[in-house]
mmCIF file of N, CA and C in Angstrom:
data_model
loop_
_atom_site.group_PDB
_atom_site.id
_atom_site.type_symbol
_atom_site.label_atom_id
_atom_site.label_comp_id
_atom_site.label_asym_id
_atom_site.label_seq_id
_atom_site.Cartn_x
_atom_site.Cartn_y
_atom_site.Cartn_z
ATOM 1 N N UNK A 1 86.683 80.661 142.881
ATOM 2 C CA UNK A 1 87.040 81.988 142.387
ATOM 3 C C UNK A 1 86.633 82.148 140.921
ATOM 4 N N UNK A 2 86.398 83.439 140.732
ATOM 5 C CA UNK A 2 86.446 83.907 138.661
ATOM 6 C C UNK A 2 87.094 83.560 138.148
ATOM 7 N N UNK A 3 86.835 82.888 137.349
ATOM 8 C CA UNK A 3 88.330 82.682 136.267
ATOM 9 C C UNK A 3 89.059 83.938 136.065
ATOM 10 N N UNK A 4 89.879 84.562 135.435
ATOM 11 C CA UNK A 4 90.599 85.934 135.019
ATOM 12 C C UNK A 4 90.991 85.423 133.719
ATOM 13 N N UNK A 5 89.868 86.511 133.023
ATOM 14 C CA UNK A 5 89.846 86.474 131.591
ATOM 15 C C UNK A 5 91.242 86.844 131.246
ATOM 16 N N UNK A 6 91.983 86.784 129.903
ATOM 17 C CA UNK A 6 93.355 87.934 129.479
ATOM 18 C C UNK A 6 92.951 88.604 128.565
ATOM 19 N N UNK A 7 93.297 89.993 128.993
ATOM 20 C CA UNK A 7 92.869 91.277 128.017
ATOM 21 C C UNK A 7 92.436 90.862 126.582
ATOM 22 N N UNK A 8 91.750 91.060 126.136
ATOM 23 C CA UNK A 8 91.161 91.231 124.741
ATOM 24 C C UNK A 8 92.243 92.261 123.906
ATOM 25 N N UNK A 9 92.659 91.736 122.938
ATOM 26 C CA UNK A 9 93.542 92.443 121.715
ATOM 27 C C UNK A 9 92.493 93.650 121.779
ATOM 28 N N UNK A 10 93.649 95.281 121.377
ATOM 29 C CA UNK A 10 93.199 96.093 121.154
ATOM 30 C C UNK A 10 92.825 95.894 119.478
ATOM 31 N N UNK A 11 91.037 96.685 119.346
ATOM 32 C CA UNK A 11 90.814 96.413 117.503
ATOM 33 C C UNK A 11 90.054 97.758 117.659
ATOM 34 N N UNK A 12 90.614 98.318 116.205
ATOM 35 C CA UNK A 12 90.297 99.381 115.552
ATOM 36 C C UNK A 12 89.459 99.369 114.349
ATOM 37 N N UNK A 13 88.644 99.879 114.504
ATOM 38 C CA UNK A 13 87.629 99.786 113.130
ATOM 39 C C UNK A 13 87.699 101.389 112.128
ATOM 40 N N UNK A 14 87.911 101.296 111.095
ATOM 41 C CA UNK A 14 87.865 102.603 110.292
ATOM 42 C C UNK A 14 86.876 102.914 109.643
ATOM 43 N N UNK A 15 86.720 104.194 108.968
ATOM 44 C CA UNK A 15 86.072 104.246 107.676
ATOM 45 C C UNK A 15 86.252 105.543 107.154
ATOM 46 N N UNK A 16 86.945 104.667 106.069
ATOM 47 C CA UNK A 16 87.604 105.339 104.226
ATOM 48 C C UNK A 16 86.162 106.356 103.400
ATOM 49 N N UNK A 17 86.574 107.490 103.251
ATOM 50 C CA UNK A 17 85.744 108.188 102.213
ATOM 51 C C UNK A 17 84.259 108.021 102.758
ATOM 52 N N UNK A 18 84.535 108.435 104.236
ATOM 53 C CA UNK A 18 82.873 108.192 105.075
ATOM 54 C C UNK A 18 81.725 107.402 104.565
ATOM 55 N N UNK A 19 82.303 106.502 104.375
ATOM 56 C CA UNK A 19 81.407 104.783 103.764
ATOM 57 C C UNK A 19 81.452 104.445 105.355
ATOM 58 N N UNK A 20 80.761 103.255 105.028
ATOM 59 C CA UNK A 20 80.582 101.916 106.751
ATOM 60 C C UNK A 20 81.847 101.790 106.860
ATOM 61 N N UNK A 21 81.154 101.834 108.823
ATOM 62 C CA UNK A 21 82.517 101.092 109.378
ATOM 63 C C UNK A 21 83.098 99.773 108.390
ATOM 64 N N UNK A 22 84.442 99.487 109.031
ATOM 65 C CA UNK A 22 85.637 98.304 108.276
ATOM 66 C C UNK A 22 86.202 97.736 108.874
ATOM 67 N N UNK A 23 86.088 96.758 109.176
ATOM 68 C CA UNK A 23 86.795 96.224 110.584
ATOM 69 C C UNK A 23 86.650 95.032 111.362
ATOM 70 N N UNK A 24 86.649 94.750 112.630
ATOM 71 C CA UNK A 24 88.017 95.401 113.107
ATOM 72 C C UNK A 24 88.934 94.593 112.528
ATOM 73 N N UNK A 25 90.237 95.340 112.710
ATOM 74 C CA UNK A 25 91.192 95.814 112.486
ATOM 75 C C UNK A 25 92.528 95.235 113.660
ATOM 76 N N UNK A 26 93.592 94.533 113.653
ATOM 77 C CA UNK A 26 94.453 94.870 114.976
ATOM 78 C C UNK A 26 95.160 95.704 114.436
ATOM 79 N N UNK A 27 96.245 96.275 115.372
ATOM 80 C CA UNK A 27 97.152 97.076 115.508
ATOM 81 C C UNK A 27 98.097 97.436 114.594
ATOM 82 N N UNK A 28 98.354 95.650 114.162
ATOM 83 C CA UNK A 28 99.510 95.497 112.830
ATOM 84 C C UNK A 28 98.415 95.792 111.806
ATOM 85 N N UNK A 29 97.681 95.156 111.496
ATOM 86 C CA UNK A 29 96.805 95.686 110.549
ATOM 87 C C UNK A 29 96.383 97.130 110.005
ATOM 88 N N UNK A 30 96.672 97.840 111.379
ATOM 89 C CA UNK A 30 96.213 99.097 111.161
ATOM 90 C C UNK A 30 97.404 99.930 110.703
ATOM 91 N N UNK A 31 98.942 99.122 111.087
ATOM 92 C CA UNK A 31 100.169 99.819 110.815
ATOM 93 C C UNK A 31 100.047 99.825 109.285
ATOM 94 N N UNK A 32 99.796 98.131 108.616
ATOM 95 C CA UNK A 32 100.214 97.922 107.437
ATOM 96 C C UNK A 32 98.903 99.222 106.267
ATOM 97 N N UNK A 33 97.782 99.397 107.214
ATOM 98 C CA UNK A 33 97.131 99.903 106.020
ATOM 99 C C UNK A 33 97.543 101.805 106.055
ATOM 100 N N UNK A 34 98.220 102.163 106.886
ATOM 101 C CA UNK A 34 98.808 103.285 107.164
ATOM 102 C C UNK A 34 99.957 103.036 106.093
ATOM 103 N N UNK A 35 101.011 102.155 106.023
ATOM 104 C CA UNK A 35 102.152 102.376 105.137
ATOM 105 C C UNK A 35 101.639 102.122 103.686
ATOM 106 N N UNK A 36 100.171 101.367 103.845
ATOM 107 C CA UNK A 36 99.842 101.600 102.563
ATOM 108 C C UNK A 36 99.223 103.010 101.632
ATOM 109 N N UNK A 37 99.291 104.049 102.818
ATOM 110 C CA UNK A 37 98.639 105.070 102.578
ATOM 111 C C UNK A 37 97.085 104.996 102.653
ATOM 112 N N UNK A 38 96.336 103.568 102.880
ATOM 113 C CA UNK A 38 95.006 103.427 103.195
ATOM 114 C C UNK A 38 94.219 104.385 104.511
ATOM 115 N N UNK A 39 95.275 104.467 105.225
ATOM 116 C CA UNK A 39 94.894 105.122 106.705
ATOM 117 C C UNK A 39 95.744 106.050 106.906
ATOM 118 N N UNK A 40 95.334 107.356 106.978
ATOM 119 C CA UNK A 40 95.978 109.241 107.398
ATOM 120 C C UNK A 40 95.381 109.360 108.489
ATOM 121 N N UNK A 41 95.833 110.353 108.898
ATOM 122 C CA UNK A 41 95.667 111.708 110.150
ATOM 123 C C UNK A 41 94.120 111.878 110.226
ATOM 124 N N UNK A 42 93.737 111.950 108.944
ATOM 125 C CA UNK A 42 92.370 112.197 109.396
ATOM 126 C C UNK A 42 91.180 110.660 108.713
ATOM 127 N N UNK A 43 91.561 109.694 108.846
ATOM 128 C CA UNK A 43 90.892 108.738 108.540
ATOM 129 C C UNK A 43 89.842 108.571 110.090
ATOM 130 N N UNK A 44 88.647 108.630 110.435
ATOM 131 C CA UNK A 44 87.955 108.406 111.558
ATOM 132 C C UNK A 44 88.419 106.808 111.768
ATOM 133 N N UNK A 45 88.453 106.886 113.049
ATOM 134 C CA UNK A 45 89.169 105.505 113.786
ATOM 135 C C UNK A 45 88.013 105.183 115.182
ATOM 136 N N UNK A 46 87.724 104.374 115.247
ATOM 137 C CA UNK A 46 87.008 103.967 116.865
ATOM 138 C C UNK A 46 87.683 102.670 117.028
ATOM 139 N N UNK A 47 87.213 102.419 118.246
ATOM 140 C CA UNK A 47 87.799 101.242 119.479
ATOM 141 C C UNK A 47 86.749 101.124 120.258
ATOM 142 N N UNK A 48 86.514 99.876 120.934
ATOM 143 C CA UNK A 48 85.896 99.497 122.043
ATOM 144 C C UNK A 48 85.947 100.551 122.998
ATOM 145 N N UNK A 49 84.741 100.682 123.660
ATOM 146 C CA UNK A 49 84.925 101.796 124.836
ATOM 147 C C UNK A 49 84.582 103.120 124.565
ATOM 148 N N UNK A 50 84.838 103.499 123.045
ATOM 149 C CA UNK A 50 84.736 105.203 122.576
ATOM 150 C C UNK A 50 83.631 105.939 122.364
ATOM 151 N N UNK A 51 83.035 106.882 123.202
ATOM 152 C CA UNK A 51 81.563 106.838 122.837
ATOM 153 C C UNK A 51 81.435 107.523 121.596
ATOM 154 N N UNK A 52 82.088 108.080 120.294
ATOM 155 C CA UNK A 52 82.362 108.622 119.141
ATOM 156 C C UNK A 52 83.492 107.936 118.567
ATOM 157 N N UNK A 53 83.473 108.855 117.083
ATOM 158 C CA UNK A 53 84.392 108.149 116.132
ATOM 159 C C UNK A 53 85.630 109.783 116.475
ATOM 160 N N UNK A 54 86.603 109.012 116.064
ATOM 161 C CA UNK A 54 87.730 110.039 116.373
ATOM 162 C C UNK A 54 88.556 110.322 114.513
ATOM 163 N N UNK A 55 89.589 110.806 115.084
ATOM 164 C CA UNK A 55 90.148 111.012 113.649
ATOM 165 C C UNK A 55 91.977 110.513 114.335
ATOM 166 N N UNK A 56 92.041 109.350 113.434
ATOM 167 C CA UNK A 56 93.547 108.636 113.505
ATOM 168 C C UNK A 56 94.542 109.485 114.335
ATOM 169 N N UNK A 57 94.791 110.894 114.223
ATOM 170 C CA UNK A 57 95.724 111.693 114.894
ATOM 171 C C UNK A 57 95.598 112.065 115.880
ATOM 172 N N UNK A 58 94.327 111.518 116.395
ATOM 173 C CA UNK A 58 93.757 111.809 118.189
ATOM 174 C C UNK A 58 94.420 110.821 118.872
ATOM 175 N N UNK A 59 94.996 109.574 118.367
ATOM 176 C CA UNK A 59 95.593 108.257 118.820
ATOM 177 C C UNK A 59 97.445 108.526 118.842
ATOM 178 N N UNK A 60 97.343 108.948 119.730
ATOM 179 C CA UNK A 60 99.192 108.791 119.902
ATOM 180 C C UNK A 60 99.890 108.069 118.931
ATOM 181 N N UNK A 61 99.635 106.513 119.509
ATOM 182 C CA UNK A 61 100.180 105.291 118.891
ATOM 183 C C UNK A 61 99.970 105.372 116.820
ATOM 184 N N UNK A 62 99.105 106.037 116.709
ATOM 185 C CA UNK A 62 98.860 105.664 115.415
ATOM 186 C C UNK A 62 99.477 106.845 114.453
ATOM 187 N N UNK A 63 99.443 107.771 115.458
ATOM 188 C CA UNK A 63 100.039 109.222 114.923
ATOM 189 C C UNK A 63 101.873 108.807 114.462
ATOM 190 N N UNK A 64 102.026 108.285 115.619
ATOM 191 C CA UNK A 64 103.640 107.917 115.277
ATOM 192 C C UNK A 64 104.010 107.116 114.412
ATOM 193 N N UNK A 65 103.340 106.137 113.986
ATOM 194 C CA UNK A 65 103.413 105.512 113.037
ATOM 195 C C UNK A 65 103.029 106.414 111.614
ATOM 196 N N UNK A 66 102.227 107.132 111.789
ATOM 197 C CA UNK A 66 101.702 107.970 110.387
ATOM 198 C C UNK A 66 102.823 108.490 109.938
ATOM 199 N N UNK A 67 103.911 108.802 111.339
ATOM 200 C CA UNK A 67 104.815 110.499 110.922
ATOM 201 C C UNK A 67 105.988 109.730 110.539
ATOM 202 N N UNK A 68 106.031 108.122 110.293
ATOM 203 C CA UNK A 68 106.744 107.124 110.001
ATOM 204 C C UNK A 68 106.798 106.952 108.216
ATOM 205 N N UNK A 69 105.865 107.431 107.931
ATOM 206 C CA UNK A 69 105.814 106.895 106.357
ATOM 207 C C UNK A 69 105.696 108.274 105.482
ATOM 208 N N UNK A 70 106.991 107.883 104.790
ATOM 209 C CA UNK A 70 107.833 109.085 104.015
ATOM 210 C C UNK A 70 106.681 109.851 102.990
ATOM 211 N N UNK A 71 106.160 111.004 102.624
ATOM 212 C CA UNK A 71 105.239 111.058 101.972
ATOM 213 C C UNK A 71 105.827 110.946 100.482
ATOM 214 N N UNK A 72 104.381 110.960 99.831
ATOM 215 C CA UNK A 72 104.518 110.341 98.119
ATOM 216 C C UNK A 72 105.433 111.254 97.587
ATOM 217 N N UNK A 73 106.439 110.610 96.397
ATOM 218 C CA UNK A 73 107.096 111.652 95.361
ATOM 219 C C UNK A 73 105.957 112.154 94.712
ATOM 220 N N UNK A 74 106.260 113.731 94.513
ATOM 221 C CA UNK A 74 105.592 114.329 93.251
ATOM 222 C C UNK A 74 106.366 114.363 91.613
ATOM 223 N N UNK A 75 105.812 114.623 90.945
ATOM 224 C CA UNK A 75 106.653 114.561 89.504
ATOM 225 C C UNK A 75 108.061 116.215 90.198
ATOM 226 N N UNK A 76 107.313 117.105 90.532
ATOM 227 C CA UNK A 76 108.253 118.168 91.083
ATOM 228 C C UNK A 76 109.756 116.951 91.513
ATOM 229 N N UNK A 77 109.254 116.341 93.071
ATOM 230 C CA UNK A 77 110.135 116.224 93.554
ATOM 231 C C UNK A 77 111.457 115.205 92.460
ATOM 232 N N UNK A 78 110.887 114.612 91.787
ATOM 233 C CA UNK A 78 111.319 113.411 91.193
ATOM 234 C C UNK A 78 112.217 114.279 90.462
ATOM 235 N N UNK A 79 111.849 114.881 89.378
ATOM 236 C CA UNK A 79 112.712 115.896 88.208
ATOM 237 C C UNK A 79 113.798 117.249 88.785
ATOM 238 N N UNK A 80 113.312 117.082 90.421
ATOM 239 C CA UNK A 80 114.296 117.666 91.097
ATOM 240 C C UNK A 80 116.188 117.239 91.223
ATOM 241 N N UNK A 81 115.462 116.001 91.140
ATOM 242 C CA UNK A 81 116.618 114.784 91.347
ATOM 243 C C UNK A 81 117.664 114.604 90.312
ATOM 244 N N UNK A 82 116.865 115.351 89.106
ATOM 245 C CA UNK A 82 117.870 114.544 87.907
ATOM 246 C C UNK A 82 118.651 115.279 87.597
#
């Protein structure tokens, strides 16, 4: 019989300020550069399989994580506070 390979990790490759692809990327990787603010809604994202580049908010999984990270204080919001 075939051996039976095990799924290949899902990897995401990006690219920042439409420079070269960056990558890949796993999943956690892709969380941590999202909370770093490295990766938005509209950062283009591909994967194995995609015949185009997409934009981060076409991805369920990555969207929820985006709507996860509190956006930046402004000087407004900050001096609101005091």
């Amino acid at each position: 019989p075939e051996p039976i390979l095990p799924p290949l990790p899902e990897v995401f490759y990006i690219s920042r300020e439409g420079r070269k692809a960056e990558g890949p990327y796993s999943g956690t990787e892709i969380a941590r550069l999202v909370a770093e603010r490295q990766v938005t809604a509209q950062t283009p994202v591909w994967k194995t399989g995609m015949a185009e580049w997409k934009t981060a908010a076409d991805f369920p999984d990555l969207l929820t994580i985006i709507a996860l990270v509190p956006p930046e204080l402004t000087k407004t919001n900050t001096e609101e506070n005091k």
